[in-house]
Amino acid sequence: SFIRPSLITFSIFRICRSMSFVLPDLPYAKDALAPHISEETLNFHYGAHHRTYVTNLNNLVKDTPNQDKSLEEIIRTASPGPLFNNAAQVWNHTFYWNSLAPNAGGEPQGAIRDKIIENFGSFETFKQEFSKKATGHFASGWAWLVLNSETKKVEIVDTHDAGTVLTDPKYHPLLTCDVWEHAYYIDYRNARAKYLDAWWSLVNWKFAEHNLHAVYELKRRKS
């Protein structure tokens, strides 16, 4: 099972801080997302791109004070540049793989459904707004469903390139969609809208529900 976002780095990427970061296993087989996302895409996107970010990150932190930091600590303290970019892309991609699941999609149930309807009026309105944000994002980046701890609302935000919502403490990520072209070019060429249509068939609402409850649980423990 996937660990709450604020615990992801220590629990998944390293057994202990003195060890190198490792590429997390996918939570499903590489062909499990077909026909929406092909095994060939997973071979390149996960097996090459994601793996390269992990390799680059290990090379960048070796023999520096950052080698003893968690992934989240690096993301939140690094200046813009290669260290931040590779660390954030390692985290973003792992969160993305867990935002997908075979035999998923459709409309959510439970608390995540209630929050979406409360804040957007209907699931269809939310779906349209999310797709508009993701397809309209200029160049590479990410579209996110987050819980805003200040407004107590679920919101749709986008980040550019390797940008991640982890750098904004008011945002708690619930789901993400990768809109870098390498996420969909093999299957859909430059037709990002077709990729978004496929993405909706794979959305892991159980993961989003888990993340939402984790935020509530964290708040309960602090109160």
PDB file of N, CA and C in Angstrom, residues 8-10 13-14 21 57 69-76 86-88 90-92 94 166:
ATOM      1  N   ILE A   8       6.172   9.428   2.452  1.00  0.00           N
ATOM      2  CA  ILE A   8       6.547   8.655   1.279  1.00  0.00           C
ATOM      3  C   ILE A   8       8.054   8.470   1.141  1.00  0.00           C
ATOM      4  N   THR A   9       8.825   9.519   1.400  1.00  0.00           N
ATOM      5  CA  THR A   9      10.238   9.467   1.082  1.00  0.00           C
ATOM      6  C   THR A   9      10.989   8.463   1.953  1.00  0.00           C
ATOM      7  N   PHE A  10      10.814   8.571   3.264  1.00  0.00           N
ATOM      8  CA  PHE A  10      11.565   7.698   4.155  1.00  0.00           C
ATOM      9  C   PHE A  10      11.117   6.250   3.995  1.00  0.00           C
ATOM     10  N   PHE A  13      11.589   5.329  -0.494  1.00  0.00           N
ATOM     11  CA  PHE A  13      12.769   5.579  -1.303  1.00  0.00           C
ATOM     12  C   PHE A  13      14.081   5.113  -0.669  1.00  0.00           C
ATOM     13  N   ARG A  14      14.124   5.050   0.667  1.00  0.00           N
ATOM     14  CA  ARG A  14      15.331   4.563   1.323  1.00  0.00           C
ATOM     15  C   ARG A  14      14.937   3.778   2.561  1.00  0.00           C
ATOM     16  N   PHE A  21      18.915   6.576  -2.747  1.00  0.00           N
ATOM     17  CA  PHE A  21      17.526   6.515  -3.174  1.00  0.00           C
ATOM     18  C   PHE A  21      17.381   5.394  -4.191  1.00  0.00           C
ATOM     19  N   LEU A  57      19.720  12.020  -9.091  1.00  0.00           N
ATOM     20  CA  LEU A  57      19.605  12.489  -7.712  1.00  0.00           C
ATOM     21  C   LEU A  57      20.700  11.894  -6.840  1.00  0.00           C
ATOM     22  N   LYS A  69      19.634  13.825   3.924  1.00  0.00           N
ATOM     23  CA  LYS A  69      18.292  14.392   3.973  1.00  0.00           C
ATOM     24  C   LYS A  69      17.285  13.445   3.328  1.00  0.00           C
ATOM     25  N   SER A  70      16.043  13.553   3.777  1.00  0.00           N
ATOM     26  CA  SER A  70      14.973  12.825   3.101  1.00  0.00           C
ATOM     27  C   SER A  70      14.674  13.500   1.769  1.00  0.00           C
ATOM     28  N   LEU A  71      13.941  12.807   0.929  1.00  0.00           N
ATOM     29  CA  LEU A  71      13.588  13.367  -0.370  1.00  0.00           C
ATOM     30  C   LEU A  71      12.786  14.659  -0.206  1.00  0.00           C
ATOM     31  N   GLU A  72      11.825  14.648   0.707  1.00  0.00           N
ATOM     32  CA  GLU A  72      11.018  15.842   0.929  1.00  0.00           C
ATOM     33  C   GLU A  72      11.862  16.999   1.440  1.00  0.00           C
ATOM     34  N   GLU A  73      12.816  16.717   2.313  1.00  0.00           N
ATOM     35  CA  GLU A  73      13.691  17.780   2.813  1.00  0.00           C
ATOM     36  C   GLU A  73      14.489  18.412   1.677  1.00  0.00           C
ATOM     37  N   ILE A  74      14.973  17.588   0.774  1.00  0.00           N
ATOM     38  CA  ILE A  74      15.717  18.115  -0.373  1.00  0.00           C
ATOM     39  C   ILE A  74      14.810  18.997  -1.220  1.00  0.00           C
ATOM     40  N   ILE A  75      13.619  18.522  -1.506  1.00  0.00           N
ATOM     41  CA  ILE A  75      12.685  19.278  -2.338  1.00  0.00           C
ATOM     42  C   ILE A  75      12.367  20.624  -1.716  1.00  0.00           C
ATOM     43  N   ARG A  76      12.174  20.648  -0.408  1.00  0.00           N
ATOM     44  CA  ARG A  76      11.738  21.875   0.261  1.00  0.00           C
ATOM     45  C   ARG A  76      12.879  22.839   0.573  1.00  0.00           C
ATOM     46  N   ASN A  86      15.554  17.065 -10.138  1.00  0.00           N
ATOM     47  CA  ASN A  86      15.583  15.606 -10.097  1.00  0.00           C
ATOM     48  C   ASN A  86      14.879  15.054  -8.870  1.00  0.00           C
ATOM     49  N   ALA A  87      15.053  15.694  -7.715  1.00  0.00           N
ATOM     50  CA  ALA A  87      14.367  15.240  -6.505  1.00  0.00           C
ATOM     51  C   ALA A  87      12.855  15.352  -6.673  1.00  0.00           C
ATOM     52  N   ALA A  88      12.404  16.487  -7.189  1.00  0.00           N
ATOM     53  CA  ALA A  88      10.960  16.687  -7.360  1.00  0.00           C
ATOM     54  C   ALA A  88      10.385  15.709  -8.379  1.00  0.00           C
ATOM     55  N   VAL A  90      11.463  12.705  -9.048  1.00  0.00           N
ATOM     56  CA  VAL A  90      11.370  11.384  -8.416  1.00  0.00           C
ATOM     57  C   VAL A  90      10.072  11.290  -7.610  1.00  0.00           C
ATOM     58  N   TRP A  91       9.808  12.318  -6.814  1.00  0.00           N
ATOM     59  CA  TRP A  91       8.597  12.301  -5.972  1.00  0.00           C
ATOM     60  C   TRP A  91       7.346  12.385  -6.822  1.00  0.00           C
ATOM     61  N   ASN A  92       7.319  13.339  -7.759  1.00  0.00           N
ATOM     62  CA  ASN A  92       6.131  13.529  -8.589  1.00  0.00           C
ATOM     63  C   ASN A  92       5.752  12.267  -9.343  1.00  0.00           C
ATOM     64  N   THR A  94       6.484   9.095  -8.659  1.00  0.00           N
ATOM     65  CA  THR A  94       5.981   8.038  -7.785  1.00  0.00           C
ATOM     66  C   THR A  94       4.540   8.315  -7.385  1.00  0.00           C
ATOM     67  N   LEU A 166       4.482  20.125  -3.157  1.00  0.00           N
ATOM     68  CA  LEU A 166       5.143  19.949  -1.862  1.00  0.00           C
ATOM     69  C   LEU A 166       5.821  21.223  -1.372  1.00  0.00           C
TER      70      LEU A 166
END
